[in-house]
Amino acid sequence: MKKKQIFLGFLAAGLVLASSVGSAWAYFTTYVEARGGEVISLGDETVVKEKFSEWTKEIRITSDADSEPVYVRAKAFCSAYDFEYIDPSENKDKWAPGADDYYYYSEILKGGSETTELLVHIKDVPGDEVDQKDFNMVVIYETTPVQYGENGEPLPASEIDWSGKLDITRVEGGVE
């Protein structure tokens, strides 16, 4: 009888200790510091470089060295004058027009690299009454992280979802 009471006492103490293991584990995984480590960089930093001369704007997008690989698209706006995109012969097929008035860069922009130039030219050059210094053409550009297919290869730029929402309705090899 005495052995049974001692056993039940140890069992009760064990259950109490076992019930507090989860909160103790949470404390140690949340508040314990470690020395050393590796810095990782998530996200991308890109900058547009623009030059404007002789009624043509040269657009290049550069990526910071620590940035993840991204796809790029750009679009120009000019309310006062008509313009056209010019594809220099050495950059043939690098920038391609899309159905949504954006021009898409066909290659992946890796960290520390730069796109080839996209040229935007004013069609009807204004007369002497407008100085190029006072002229304004707005360029917007967007980037999105590289997306990969089921085979692990990057998707072609033409298949990228630019809405900012990834389709996660299908889950393979797991539960929903």
mmCIF file with all atom_site columns, N, CA, C and O in Angstrom, residues 137-160:
data_model
loop_
_atom_site.group_PDB
_atom_site.id
_atom_site.type_symbol
_atom_site.label_atom_id
_atom_site.label_alt_id
_atom_site.label_comp_id
_atom_site.label_asym_id
_atom_site.label_entity_id
_atom_site.label_seq_id
_atom_site.pdbx_PDB_ins_code
_atom_site.Cartn_x
_atom_site.Cartn_y
_atom_site.Cartn_z
_atom_site.occupancy
_atom_site.B_iso_or_equiv
_atom_site.pdbx_formal_charge
_atom_site.auth_seq_id
_atom_site.auth_comp_id
_atom_site.auth_asym_id
_atom_site.auth_atom_id
_atom_site.pdbx_PDB_model_num
ATOM 1  N N  . MET A 1 137 ? 8.838  63.511 -67.918 1.00 0.00 ? 137 MET A N  1
ATOM 2  C CA . MET A 1 137 ? 8.302  62.205 -68.290 1.00 0.00 ? 137 MET A CA 1
ATOM 3  C C  . MET A 1 137 ? 8.460  61.321 -67.056 1.00 0.00 ? 137 MET A C  1
ATOM 4  O O  . MET A 1 137 ? 9.555  61.178 -66.528 1.00 0.00 ? 137 MET A O  1
ATOM 5  N N  . VAL A 1 138 ? 7.377  60.736 -66.610 1.00 0.00 ? 138 VAL A N  1
ATOM 6  C CA . VAL A 1 138 ? 7.393  59.918 -65.407 1.00 0.00 ? 138 VAL A CA 1
ATOM 7  C C  . VAL A 1 138 ? 7.570  58.454 -65.794 1.00 0.00 ? 138 VAL A C  1
ATOM 8  O O  . VAL A 1 138 ? 6.921  57.962 -66.709 1.00 0.00 ? 138 VAL A O  1
ATOM 9  N N  . VAL A 1 139 ? 8.458  57.766 -65.082 1.00 0.00 ? 139 VAL A N  1
ATOM 10 C CA . VAL A 1 139 ? 8.688  56.342 -65.292 1.00 0.00 ? 139 VAL A CA 1
ATOM 11 C C  . VAL A 1 139 ? 8.367  55.610 -64.002 1.00 0.00 ? 139 VAL A C  1
ATOM 12 O O  . VAL A 1 139 ? 8.848  55.993 -62.936 1.00 0.00 ? 139 VAL A O  1
ATOM 13 N N  . ILE A 1 140 ? 7.531  54.591 -64.112 1.00 0.00 ? 140 ILE A N  1
ATOM 14 C CA . ILE A 1 140 ? 7.308  53.722 -62.963 1.00 0.00 ? 140 ILE A CA 1
ATOM 15 C C  . ILE A 1 140 ? 7.837  52.336 -63.325 1.00 0.00 ? 140 ILE A C  1
ATOM 16 O O  . ILE A 1 140 ? 7.863  51.961 -64.495 1.00 0.00 ? 140 ILE A O  1
ATOM 17 N N  . TYR A 1 141 ? 8.296  51.643 -62.335 1.00 0.00 ? 141 TYR A N  1
ATOM 18 C CA . TYR A 1 141 ? 8.753  50.274 -62.556 1.00 0.00 ? 141 TYR A CA 1
ATOM 19 C C  . TYR A 1 141 ? 8.350  49.437 -61.366 1.00 0.00 ? 141 TYR A C  1
ATOM 20 O O  . TYR A 1 141 ? 8.135  49.946 -60.270 1.00 0.00 ? 141 TYR A O  1
ATOM 21 N N  . GLU A 1 142 ? 8.223  48.149 -61.595 1.00 0.00 ? 142 GLU A N  1
ATOM 22 C CA . GLU A 1 142 ? 7.863  47.214 -60.543 1.00 0.00 ? 142 GLU A CA 1
ATOM 23 C C  . GLU A 1 142 ? 8.782  46.008 -60.633 1.00 0.00 ? 142 GLU A C  1
ATOM 24 O O  . GLU A 1 142 ? 9.254  45.659 -61.717 1.00 0.00 ? 142 GLU A O  1
ATOM 25 N N  . THR A 1 143 ? 8.993  45.391 -59.489 1.00 0.00 ? 143 THR A N  1
ATOM 26 C CA . THR A 1 143 ? 9.739  44.143 -59.454 1.00 0.00 ? 143 THR A CA 1
ATOM 27 C C  . THR A 1 143 ? 8.919  43.126 -58.671 1.00 0.00 ? 143 THR A C  1
ATOM 28 O O  . THR A 1 143 ? 8.094  43.489 -57.838 1.00 0.00 ? 143 THR A O  1
ATOM 29 N N  . THR A 1 144 ? 9.148  41.876 -58.960 1.00 0.00 ? 144 THR A N  1
ATOM 30 C CA . THR A 1 144 ? 8.532  40.790 -58.203 1.00 0.00 ? 144 THR A CA 1
ATOM 31 C C  . THR A 1 144 ? 9.570  39.680 -58.082 1.00 0.00 ? 144 THR A C  1
ATOM 32 O O  . THR A 1 144 ? 10.360 39.473 -59.011 1.00 0.00 ? 144 THR A O  1
ATOM 33 N N  . PRO A 1 145 ? 9.602  38.997 -56.941 1.00 0.00 ? 145 PRO A N  1
ATOM 34 C CA . PRO A 1 145 ? 10.595 37.926 -56.777 1.00 0.00 ? 145 PRO A CA 1
ATOM 35 C C  . PRO A 1 145 ? 10.441 36.844 -57.842 1.00 0.00 ? 145 PRO A C  1
ATOM 36 O O  . PRO A 1 145 ? 9.347  36.602 -58.346 1.00 0.00 ? 145 PRO A O  1
ATOM 37 N N  . VAL A 1 146 ? 11.528 36.205 -58.152 1.00 0.00 ? 146 VAL A N  1
ATOM 38 C CA . VAL A 1 146 ? 11.523 35.121 -59.125 1.00 0.00 ? 146 VAL A CA 1
ATOM 39 C C  . VAL A 1 146 ? 10.625 34.000 -58.608 1.00 0.00 ? 146 VAL A C  1
ATOM 40 O O  . VAL A 1 146 ? 10.678 33.642 -57.439 1.00 0.00 ? 146 VAL A O  1
ATOM 41 N N  . GLN A 1 147 ? 9.782  33.494 -59.485 1.00 0.00 ? 147 GLN A N  1
ATOM 42 C CA . GLN A 1 147 ? 8.893  32.389 -59.139 1.00 0.00 ? 147 GLN A CA 1
ATOM 43 C C  . GLN A 1 147 ? 9.375  31.141 -59.865 1.00 0.00 ? 147 GLN A C  1
ATOM 44 O O  . GLN A 1 147 ? 9.845  31.218 -61.001 1.00 0.00 ? 147 GLN A O  1
ATOM 45 N N  . TYR A 1 148 ? 9.245  30.012 -59.191 1.00 0.00 ? 148 TYR A N  1
ATOM 46 C CA . TYR A 1 148 ? 9.777  28.759 -59.725 1.00 0.00 ? 148 TYR A CA 1
ATOM 47 C C  . TYR A 1 148 ? 8.652  27.791 -60.042 1.00 0.00 ? 148 TYR A C  1
ATOM 48 O O  . TYR A 1 148 ? 7.640  27.755 -59.355 1.00 0.00 ? 148 TYR A O  1
ATOM 49 N N  . GLY A 1 149 ? 8.855  26.992 -61.078 1.00 0.00 ? 149 GLY A N  1
ATOM 50 C CA . GLY A 1 149 ? 7.888  25.979 -61.471 1.00 0.00 ? 149 GLY A CA 1
ATOM 51 C C  . GLY A 1 149 ? 8.057  24.710 -60.656 1.00 0.00 ? 149 GLY A C  1
ATOM 52 O O  . GLY A 1 149 ? 8.922  24.608 -59.768 1.00 0.00 ? 149 GLY A O  1
ATOM 53 N N  . GLU A 1 150 ? 7.246  23.722 -60.960 1.00 0.00 ? 150 GLU A N  1
ATOM 54 C CA . GLU A 1 150 ? 7.276  22.456 -60.233 1.00 0.00 ? 150 GLU A CA 1
ATOM 55 C C  . GLU A 1 150 ? 8.591  21.711 -60.407 1.00 0.00 ? 150 GLU A C  1
ATOM 56 O O  . GLU A 1 150 ? 8.971  20.911 -59.558 1.00 0.00 ? 150 GLU A O  1
ATOM 57 N N  . ASN A 1 151 ? 9.301  21.979 -61.496 1.00 0.00 ? 151 ASN A N  1
ATOM 58 C CA . ASN A 1 151 ? 10.581 21.304 -61.744 1.00 0.00 ? 151 ASN A CA 1
ATOM 59 C C  . ASN A 1 151 ? 11.752 22.020 -61.075 1.00 0.00 ? 151 ASN A C  1
ATOM 60 O O  . ASN A 1 151 ? 12.894 21.604 -61.206 1.00 0.00 ? 151 ASN A O  1
ATOM 61 N N  . GLY A 1 152 ? 11.491 23.121 -60.362 1.00 0.00 ? 152 GLY A N  1
ATOM 62 C CA . GLY A 1 152 ? 12.538 23.858 -59.670 1.00 0.00 ? 152 GLY A CA 1
ATOM 63 C C  . GLY A 1 152 ? 13.227 24.902 -60.508 1.00 0.00 ? 152 GLY A C  1
ATOM 64 O O  . GLY A 1 152 ? 14.085 25.629 -60.026 1.00 0.00 ? 152 GLY A O  1
ATOM 65 N N  . GLU A 1 153 ? 12.859 25.014 -61.765 1.00 0.00 ? 153 GLU A N  1
ATOM 66 C CA . GLU A 1 153 ? 13.449 26.003 -62.661 1.00 0.00 ? 153 GLU A CA 1
ATOM 67 C C  . GLU A 1 153 ? 12.646 27.303 -62.588 1.00 0.00 ? 153 GLU A C  1
ATOM 68 O O  . GLU A 1 153 ? 11.438 27.281 -62.394 1.00 0.00 ? 153 GLU A O  1
ATOM 69 N N  . PRO A 1 154 ? 13.307 28.466 -62.780 1.00 0.00 ? 154 PRO A N  1
ATOM 70 C CA . PRO A 1 154 ? 12.570 29.732 -62.797 1.00 0.00 ? 154 PRO A CA 1
ATOM 71 C C  . PRO A 1 154 ? 11.554 29.752 -63.942 1.00 0.00 ? 154 PRO A C  1
ATOM 72 O O  . PRO A 1 154 ? 11.832 29.272 -65.034 1.00 0.00 ? 154 PRO A O  1
ATOM 73 N N  . LEU A 1 155 ? 10.398 30.326 -63.668 1.00 0.00 ? 155 LEU A N  1
ATOM 74 C CA . LEU A 1 155 ? 9.380  30.457 -64.709 1.00 0.00 ? 155 LEU A CA 1
ATOM 75 C C  . LEU A 1 155 ? 9.819  31.526 -65.702 1.00 0.00 ? 155 LEU A C  1
ATOM 76 O O  . LEU A 1 155 ? 10.510 32.472 -65.341 1.00 0.00 ? 155 LEU A O  1
ATOM 77 N N  . PRO A 1 156 ? 9.401  31.419 -66.962 1.00 0.00 ? 156 PRO A N  1
ATOM 78 C CA . PRO A 1 156 ? 9.691  32.493 -67.919 1.00 0.00 ? 156 PRO A CA 1
ATOM 79 C C  . PRO A 1 156 ? 8.976  33.781 -67.488 1.00 0.00 ? 156 PRO A C  1
ATOM 80 O O  . PRO A 1 156 ? 7.924  33.734 -66.849 1.00 0.00 ? 156 PRO A O  1
ATOM 81 N N  . ALA A 1 157 ? 9.553  34.904 -67.840 1.00 0.00 ? 157 ALA A N  1
ATOM 82 C CA . ALA A 1 157 ? 8.984  36.196 -67.439 1.00 0.00 ? 157 ALA A CA 1
ATOM 83 C C  . ALA A 1 157 ? 7.544  36.353 -67.914 1.00 0.00 ? 157 ALA A C  1
ATOM 84 O O  . ALA A 1 157 ? 6.742  37.022 -67.267 1.00 0.00 ? 157 ALA A O  1
ATOM 85 N N  . SER A 1 158 ? 7.187  35.722 -69.023 1.00 0.00 ? 158 SER A N  1
ATOM 86 C CA . SER A 1 158 ? 5.827  35.840 -69.562 1.00 0.00 ? 158 SER A CA 1
ATOM 87 C C  . SER A 1 158 ? 4.779  35.129 -68.699 1.00 0.00 ? 158 SER A C  1
ATOM 88 O O  . SER A 1 158 ? 3.594  35.390 -68.835 1.00 0.00 ? 158 SER A O  1
ATOM 89 N N  . GLU A 1 159 ? 5.187  34.237 -67.808 1.00 0.00 ? 159 GLU A N  1
ATOM 90 C CA . GLU A 1 159 ? 4.242  33.480 -66.984 1.00 0.00 ? 159 GLU A CA 1
ATOM 91 C C  . GLU A 1 159 ? 4.141  33.991 -65.545 1.00 0.00 ? 159 GLU A C  1
ATOM 92 O O  . GLU A 1 159 ? 3.526  33.349 -64.698 1.00 0.00 ? 159 GLU A O  1
ATOM 93 N N  . ILE A 1 160 ? 4.724  35.131 -65.249 1.00 0.00 ? 160 ILE A N  1
ATOM 94 C CA . ILE A 1 160 ? 4.758  35.643 -63.883 1.00 0.00 ? 160 ILE A CA 1
ATOM 95 C C  . ILE A 1 160 ? 3.442  36.309 -63.507 1.00 0.00 ? 160 ILE A C  1
ATOM 96 O O  . ILE A 1 160 ? 2.841  37.027 -64.292 1.00 0.00 ? 160 ILE A O  1
#
